[in-house]
Amino acid sequence: MKKLIVNGIWLLTCVLAVSGSAYTKTIVELKSGMRIKTSGFSSSWNIPNRGTCVDAKKDRWRLTACFYDKAFDNAAHAEGFLQYGSLSQENKEMVGEDLPDNALVYVSGNWTYPTHNIEIGDFDVYEADRVLCHDDPPSGPDQGDDCYFSAARYKPTGSSSIATFISTRYLKSGDQSKQILWIREFIRSIKFLPQSH
């Protein structure tokens, strides 16, 4: 009986290991044929006339990453990342600080948020990490609102025009700084591979 239980536990462990590895994919292919390698994602889908998005997770953390076959500036504008200099005076005041005209801000609804520009791996990243946040989200103790948005520009010159955007929710009971570090690790893992033929 003891041997049967041990064998059953071993079999269950093997099944979980196989199903777990099959559940996580690492390469997404865009309609243009461009292939993008990431640290892993669970599902992907296409947005007509825009690009391909993936969902990634670690424990209870989740993020959505979208890759667009467009020049960064055009795609960023469509995703709500605008240059500070293009804002109305009212929206500039909403940012709460004076920024250079070419600095990116994130616009959501009637609100405008500053971004932090940092380098992560091969990317210049513009993070808006305090967007539409609520201390007591109505959807449950472990859920939150989309509070983090970032736009990542690929730095190497002569590279393909791929724009990357990340969004996620903060967990009410989680450590947001650790969650942001995980998001940055995901961005750092992104690599553009040769097109398939």
PDB file of C-alpha atoms in Angstrom:
ATOM      1  CA  MET A   1       0.000   0.000   0.000  1.00  0.00           C
ATOM      2  CA  LYS A   2       2.815   2.381   0.923  1.00  0.00           C
ATOM      3  CA  LYS A   3       4.552   1.633  -2.387  1.00  0.00           C
ATOM      4  CA  LEU A   4       1.303   2.332  -4.261  1.00  0.00           C
ATOM      5  CA  ILE A   5       0.951   5.725  -2.551  1.00  0.00           C
ATOM      6  CA  VAL A   6       4.573   6.641  -3.321  1.00  0.00           C
ATOM      7  CA  ASN A   7       4.115   5.643  -6.980  1.00  0.00           C
ATOM      8  CA  GLY A   8       0.901   7.660  -7.140  1.00  0.00           C
ATOM      9  CA  ILE A   9       2.618  10.763  -5.762  1.00  0.00           C
ATOM     10  CA  TRP A  10       5.508  10.328  -8.225  1.00  0.00           C
ATOM     11  CA  LEU A  11       3.074   9.972 -11.161  1.00  0.00           C
ATOM     12  CA  LEU A  12       1.117  13.054 -10.077  1.00  0.00           C
ATOM     13  CA  THR A  13       4.358  15.052  -9.798  1.00  0.00           C
ATOM     14  CA  CYS A  14       5.365  14.012 -13.324  1.00  0.00           C
ATOM     15  CA  VAL A  15       1.957  14.948 -14.746  1.00  0.00           C
ATOM     16  CA  LEU A  16       2.052  18.354 -13.070  1.00  0.00           C
ATOM     17  CA  ALA A  17       5.590  18.981 -14.312  1.00  0.00           C
ATOM     18  CA  VAL A  18       4.689  18.083 -17.899  1.00  0.00           C
ATOM     19  CA  SER A  19       1.450  20.071 -17.878  1.00  0.00           C
ATOM     20  CA  GLY A  20       3.219  23.051 -16.301  1.00  0.00           C
ATOM     21  CA  SER A  21       5.949  23.113 -18.922  1.00  0.00           C
ATOM     22  CA  ALA A  22       3.400  22.748 -21.731  1.00  0.00           C
ATOM     23  CA  TYR A  23       1.371  25.623 -20.302  1.00  0.00           C
ATOM     24  CA  THR A  24       4.233  28.116 -20.507  1.00  0.00           C
ATOM     25  CA  LYS A  25       5.350  29.267 -23.951  1.00  0.00           C
ATOM     26  CA  THR A  26       8.342  31.499 -24.628  1.00  0.00           C
ATOM     27  CA  ILE A  27       8.149  32.576 -28.297  1.00  0.00           C
ATOM     28  CA  VAL A  28       5.393  34.640 -29.893  1.00  0.00           C
ATOM     29  CA  GLU A  29       5.267  35.282 -33.636  1.00  0.00           C
ATOM     30  CA  LEU A  30       3.811  38.479 -35.081  1.00  0.00           C
ATOM     31  CA  LYS A  31       1.942  38.624 -38.391  1.00  0.00           C
ATOM     32  CA  SER A  32       5.021  40.153 -40.020  1.00  0.00           C
ATOM     33  CA  GLY A  33       6.973  36.982 -39.216  1.00  0.00           C
ATOM     34  CA  MET A  34       8.992  38.669 -36.458  1.00  0.00           C
ATOM     35  CA  ARG A  35       9.502  36.288 -33.541  1.00  0.00           C
ATOM     36  CA  ILE A  36       9.852  37.518 -29.977  1.00  0.00           C
ATOM     37  CA  LYS A  37      11.294  35.470 -27.131  1.00  0.00           C
ATOM     38  CA  THR A  38      10.183  36.155 -23.562  1.00  0.00           C
ATOM     39  CA  SER A  39      10.727  34.529 -20.184  1.00  0.00           C
ATOM     40  CA  GLY A  40       7.351  32.810 -20.616  1.00  0.00           C
ATOM     41  CA  PHE A  41       3.639  33.423 -21.141  1.00  0.00           C
ATOM     42  CA  SER A  42       0.445  31.413 -20.796  1.00  0.00           C
ATOM     43  CA  SER A  43      -1.691  32.667 -23.702  1.00  0.00           C
ATOM     44  CA  SER A  44      -1.592  35.014 -26.684  1.00  0.00           C
ATOM     45  CA  TRP A  45      -4.066  36.770 -28.958  1.00  0.00           C
ATOM     46  CA  ASN A  46      -4.087  39.206 -31.890  1.00  0.00           C
ATOM     47  CA  ILE A  47      -5.518  42.718 -31.937  1.00  0.00           C
ATOM     48  CA  PRO A  48      -6.686  43.544 -35.498  1.00  0.00           C
ATOM     49  CA  ASN A  49      -4.519  46.140 -37.264  1.00  0.00           C
ATOM     50  CA  ARG A  50      -2.288  46.515 -34.209  1.00  0.00           C
ATOM     51  CA  GLY A  51      -0.327  43.575 -32.904  1.00  0.00           C
ATOM     52  CA  THR A  52      -0.106  40.551 -30.642  1.00  0.00           C
ATOM     53  CA  CYS A  53      -0.518  40.397 -26.872  1.00  0.00           C
ATOM     54  CA  VAL A  54       0.495  37.776 -24.318  1.00  0.00           C
ATOM     55  CA  ASP A  55      -0.440  37.098 -20.706  1.00  0.00           C
ATOM     56  CA  ALA A  56       2.357  36.202 -18.301  1.00  0.00           C
ATOM     57  CA  LYS A  57       2.147  35.255 -14.651  1.00  0.00           C
ATOM     58  CA  LYS A  58       4.215  34.454 -11.602  1.00  0.00           C
ATOM     59  CA  ASP A  59       2.413  33.152  -8.544  1.00  0.00           C
ATOM     60  CA  ARG A  60      -0.535  35.565  -8.192  1.00  0.00           C
ATOM     61  CA  TRP A  61       1.066  38.313 -10.299  1.00  0.00           C
ATOM     62  CA  ARG A  62      -0.151  38.853 -13.851  1.00  0.00           C
ATOM     63  CA  LEU A  63       0.843  41.125 -16.710  1.00  0.00           C
ATOM     64  CA  THR A  64      -0.186  41.734 -20.296  1.00  0.00           C
ATOM     65  CA  ALA A  65       2.494  42.535 -22.881  1.00  0.00           C
ATOM     66  CA  CYS A  66       1.531  43.768 -26.355  1.00  0.00           C
ATOM     67  CA  PHE A  67       3.919  43.875 -29.318  1.00  0.00           C
ATOM     68  CA  TYR A  68       3.019  46.106 -32.267  1.00  0.00           C
ATOM     69  CA  ASP A  69       4.505  46.104 -35.779  1.00  0.00           C
ATOM     70  CA  LYS A  70       4.668  49.903 -35.735  1.00  0.00           C
ATOM     71  CA  ALA A  71       7.162  52.679 -35.162  1.00  0.00           C
ATOM     72  CA  PHE A  72       7.379  53.377 -31.437  1.00  0.00           C
ATOM     73  CA  ASP A  73       6.172  57.002 -31.558  1.00  0.00           C
ATOM     74  CA  ASN A  74       3.018  56.152 -33.522  1.00  0.00           C
ATOM     75  CA  ALA A  75       2.146  53.156 -31.389  1.00  0.00           C
ATOM     76  CA  ALA A  76       2.893  54.991 -28.133  1.00  0.00           C
ATOM     77  CA  HIS A  77       0.482  57.787 -29.040  1.00  0.00           C
ATOM     78  CA  ALA A  78      -2.273  55.251 -29.738  1.00  0.00           C
ATOM     79  CA  GLU A  79      -1.618  53.617 -26.351  1.00  0.00           C
ATOM     80  CA  GLY A  80      -1.914  56.870 -24.393  1.00  0.00           C
ATOM     81  CA  PHE A  81       1.778  57.786 -24.113  1.00  0.00           C
ATOM     82  CA  LEU A  82       2.065  61.402 -25.276  1.00  0.00           C
ATOM     83  CA  GLN A  83       4.821  63.985 -25.265  1.00  0.00           C
ATOM     84  CA  TYR A  84       4.508  66.488 -22.445  1.00  0.00           C
ATOM     85  CA  GLY A  85       4.956  69.394 -24.881  1.00  0.00           C
ATOM     86  CA  SER A  86       1.837  68.367 -26.827  1.00  0.00           C
ATOM     87  CA  LEU A  87      -0.453  68.660 -23.788  1.00  0.00           C
ATOM     88  CA  SER A  88      -2.851  71.474 -23.039  1.00  0.00           C
ATOM     89  CA  GLN A  89      -1.946  73.708 -20.124  1.00  0.00           C
ATOM     90  CA  GLU A  90      -4.690  72.072 -18.053  1.00  0.00           C
ATOM     91  CA  ASN A  91      -3.250  68.607 -18.629  1.00  0.00           C
ATOM     92  CA  LYS A  92       0.282  69.831 -17.894  1.00  0.00           C
ATOM     93  CA  GLU A  93      -0.908  71.094 -14.525  1.00  0.00           C
ATOM     94  CA  MET A  94      -2.493  67.698 -13.855  1.00  0.00           C
ATOM     95  CA  VAL A  95       0.925  66.025 -14.196  1.00  0.00           C
ATOM     96  CA  GLY A  96       2.012  67.907 -11.086  1.00  0.00           C
ATOM     97  CA  GLU A  97       5.551  68.697 -12.236  1.00  0.00           C
ATOM     98  CA  ASP A  98       7.302  70.521 -15.055  1.00  0.00           C
ATOM     99  CA  LEU A  99       8.842  68.136 -17.563  1.00  0.00           C
ATOM    100  CA  PRO A 100      10.885  68.537 -20.755  1.00  0.00           C
ATOM    101  CA  ASP A 101       8.677  68.857 -23.838  1.00  0.00           C
ATOM    102  CA  ASN A 102       9.870  65.496 -25.190  1.00  0.00           C
ATOM    103  CA  ALA A 103       9.173  63.605 -21.933  1.00  0.00           C
ATOM    104  CA  LEU A 104       6.409  61.013 -22.190  1.00  0.00           C
ATOM    105  CA  VAL A 105       3.338  61.105 -19.976  1.00  0.00           C
ATOM    106  CA  TYR A 106       0.529  58.578 -19.755  1.00  0.00           C
ATOM    107  CA  VAL A 107      -3.029  59.740 -20.442  1.00  0.00           C
ATOM    108  CA  SER A 108      -5.991  57.675 -19.267  1.00  0.00           C
ATOM    109  CA  GLY A 109      -9.490  59.093 -19.505  1.00  0.00           C
ATOM    110  CA  ASN A 110      -9.401  62.622 -18.127  1.00  0.00           C
ATOM    111  CA  TRP A 111      -6.214  62.049 -16.148  1.00  0.00           C
ATOM    112  CA  THR A 112      -2.561  62.560 -17.031  1.00  0.00           C
ATOM    113  CA  TYR A 113       0.338  60.878 -15.223  1.00  0.00           C
ATOM    114  CA  PRO A 114       4.115  61.398 -15.370  1.00  0.00           C
ATOM    115  CA  THR A 115       6.353  58.494 -16.363  1.00  0.00           C
ATOM    116  CA  HIS A 116       9.797  57.454 -15.152  1.00  0.00           C
ATOM    117  CA  ASN A 117      12.327  56.791 -17.910  1.00  0.00           C
ATOM    118  CA  ILE A 118      14.724  53.927 -17.138  1.00  0.00           C
ATOM    119  CA  GLU A 119      16.937  51.595 -19.152  1.00  0.00           C
ATOM    120  CA  ILE A 120      16.137  47.893 -18.898  1.00  0.00           C
ATOM    121  CA  GLY A 121      18.298  45.609 -21.013  1.00  0.00           C
ATOM    122  CA  ASP A 122      17.936  46.638 -24.659  1.00  0.00           C
ATOM    123  CA  PHE A 123      15.023  48.981 -23.947  1.00  0.00           C
ATOM    124  CA  ASP A 124      14.299  52.558 -22.977  1.00  0.00           C
ATOM    125  CA  VAL A 125      11.252  52.126 -20.756  1.00  0.00           C
ATOM    126  CA  TYR A 126       8.704  54.746 -19.725  1.00  0.00           C
ATOM    127  CA  GLU A 127       6.826  53.632 -16.614  1.00  0.00           C
ATOM    128  CA  ALA A 128       3.626  55.079 -15.199  1.00  0.00           C
ATOM    129  CA  ASP A 129       3.354  53.100 -11.986  1.00  0.00           C
ATOM    130  CA  ARG A 130       0.568  54.876 -10.065  1.00  0.00           C
ATOM    131  CA  VAL A 131      -2.364  54.959 -12.481  1.00  0.00           C
ATOM    132  CA  LEU A 132      -5.995  54.696 -11.354  1.00  0.00           C
ATOM    133  CA  CYS A 133      -5.014  52.970  -8.125  1.00  0.00           C
ATOM    134  CA  HIS A 134      -7.461  52.354  -5.294  1.00  0.00           C
ATOM    135  CA  ASP A 135      -6.469  51.305  -1.797  1.00  0.00           C
ATOM    136  CA  ASP A 136      -9.597  49.151  -1.465  1.00  0.00           C
ATOM    137  CA  PRO A 137     -10.484  47.669  -4.873  1.00  0.00           C
ATOM    138  CA  PRO A 138     -14.098  46.431  -5.084  1.00  0.00           C
ATOM    139  CA  SER A 139     -13.242  43.191  -6.908  1.00  0.00           C
ATOM    140  CA  GLY A 140     -11.842  41.369  -3.892  1.00  0.00           C
ATOM    141  CA  PRO A 141      -8.948  41.312  -1.443  1.00  0.00           C
ATOM    142  CA  ASP A 142      -6.430  39.896  -3.921  1.00  0.00           C
ATOM    143  CA  GLN A 143      -7.483  41.970  -6.917  1.00  0.00           C
ATOM    144  CA  GLY A 144      -6.742  45.546  -7.915  1.00  0.00           C
ATOM    145  CA  ASP A 145      -6.996  47.980 -10.766  1.00  0.00           C
ATOM    146  CA  ASP A 146      -4.653  48.440 -13.709  1.00  0.00           C
ATOM    147  CA  CYS A 147      -2.112  50.596 -11.946  1.00  0.00           C
ATOM    148  CA  TYR A 148       1.057  50.044 -13.972  1.00  0.00           C
ATOM    149  CA  PHE A 149       1.554  50.905 -17.640  1.00  0.00           C
ATOM    150  CA  SER A 150       4.846  51.047 -19.508  1.00  0.00           C
ATOM    151  CA  ALA A 151       6.068  51.665 -23.041  1.00  0.00           C
ATOM    152  CA  ALA A 152       9.366  50.081 -24.105  1.00  0.00           C
ATOM    153  CA  ARG A 153      11.436  51.427 -27.007  1.00  0.00           C
ATOM    154  CA  TYR A 154      14.055  49.046 -28.440  1.00  0.00           C
ATOM    155  CA  LYS A 155      17.399  50.887 -28.325  1.00  0.00           C
ATOM    156  CA  PRO A 156      19.633  49.248 -30.961  1.00  0.00           C
ATOM    157  CA  THR A 157      19.659  51.277 -34.177  1.00  0.00           C
ATOM    158  CA  GLY A 158      18.600  49.667 -37.418  1.00  0.00           C
ATOM    159  CA  SER A 159      16.295  47.304 -35.558  1.00  0.00           C
ATOM    160  CA  SER A 160      12.772  46.401 -36.564  1.00  0.00           C
ATOM    161  CA  SER A 161       9.940  48.763 -35.693  1.00  0.00           C
ATOM    162  CA  ILE A 162       8.434  46.866 -32.786  1.00  0.00           C
ATOM    163  CA  ALA A 163       6.774  48.746 -29.944  1.00  0.00           C
ATOM    164  CA  THR A 164       6.158  46.986 -26.625  1.00  0.00           C
ATOM    165  CA  PHE A 165       3.575  47.908 -23.988  1.00  0.00           C
ATOM    166  CA  ILE A 166       3.037  46.346 -20.564  1.00  0.00           C
ATOM    167  CA  SER A 167       0.112  46.677 -18.169  1.00  0.00           C
ATOM    168  CA  THR A 168      -0.734  44.952 -14.910  1.00  0.00           C
ATOM    169  CA  ARG A 169      -2.790  45.089 -11.747  1.00  0.00           C
ATOM    170  CA  TYR A 170      -1.351  45.495  -8.295  1.00  0.00           C
ATOM    171  CA  LEU A 171      -2.461  43.025  -5.686  1.00  0.00           C
ATOM    172  CA  LYS A 172      -3.911  44.668  -2.620  1.00  0.00           C
ATOM    173  CA  SER A 173      -2.012  42.319  -0.329  1.00  0.00           C
ATOM    174  CA  GLY A 174       1.203  42.286  -2.351  1.00  0.00           C
ATOM    175  CA  ASP A 175       4.493  44.135  -2.333  1.00  0.00           C
ATOM    176  CA  GLN A 176       4.265  46.489  -5.321  1.00  0.00           C
ATOM    177  CA  SER A 177       8.017  47.098  -5.482  1.00  0.00           C
ATOM    178  CA  LYS A 178       8.652  43.349  -5.882  1.00  0.00           C
ATOM    179  CA  GLN A 179       5.919  43.122  -8.492  1.00  0.00           C
ATOM    180  CA  ILE A 180       7.514  45.957 -10.478  1.00  0.00           C
ATOM    181  CA  LEU A 181      10.901  44.215 -10.277  1.00  0.00           C
ATOM    182  CA  TRP A 182       9.279  41.107 -11.786  1.00  0.00           C
ATOM    183  CA  ILE A 183       7.775  43.209 -14.598  1.00  0.00           C
ATOM    184  CA  ARG A 184      11.215  44.651 -15.308  1.00  0.00           C
ATOM    185  CA  GLU A 185      12.695  41.147 -15.379  1.00  0.00           C
ATOM    186  CA  PHE A 186      10.093  40.217 -17.996  1.00  0.00           C
ATOM    187  CA  ILE A 187      11.006  43.270 -20.101  1.00  0.00           C
ATOM    188  CA  ARG A 188      14.701  42.442 -19.794  1.00  0.00           C
ATOM    189  CA  SER A 189      13.992  38.921 -21.086  1.00  0.00           C
ATOM    190  CA  ILE A 190      12.464  40.153 -24.367  1.00  0.00           C
ATOM    191  CA  LYS A 191      14.604  39.306 -27.385  1.00  0.00           C
ATOM    192  CA  PHE A 192      13.816  39.788 -31.073  1.00  0.00           C
ATOM    193  CA  LEU A 193      14.658  36.722 -33.158  1.00  0.00           C
ATOM    194  CA  PRO A 194      15.197  36.421 -36.931  1.00  0.00           C
ATOM    195  CA  GLN A 195      12.004  36.253 -38.961  1.00  0.00           C
ATOM    196  CA  SER A 196      10.723  32.809 -39.851  1.00  0.00           C
ATOM    197  CA  HIS A 197      10.397  31.859 -43.513  1.00  0.00           C
TER     198      HIS A 197
END
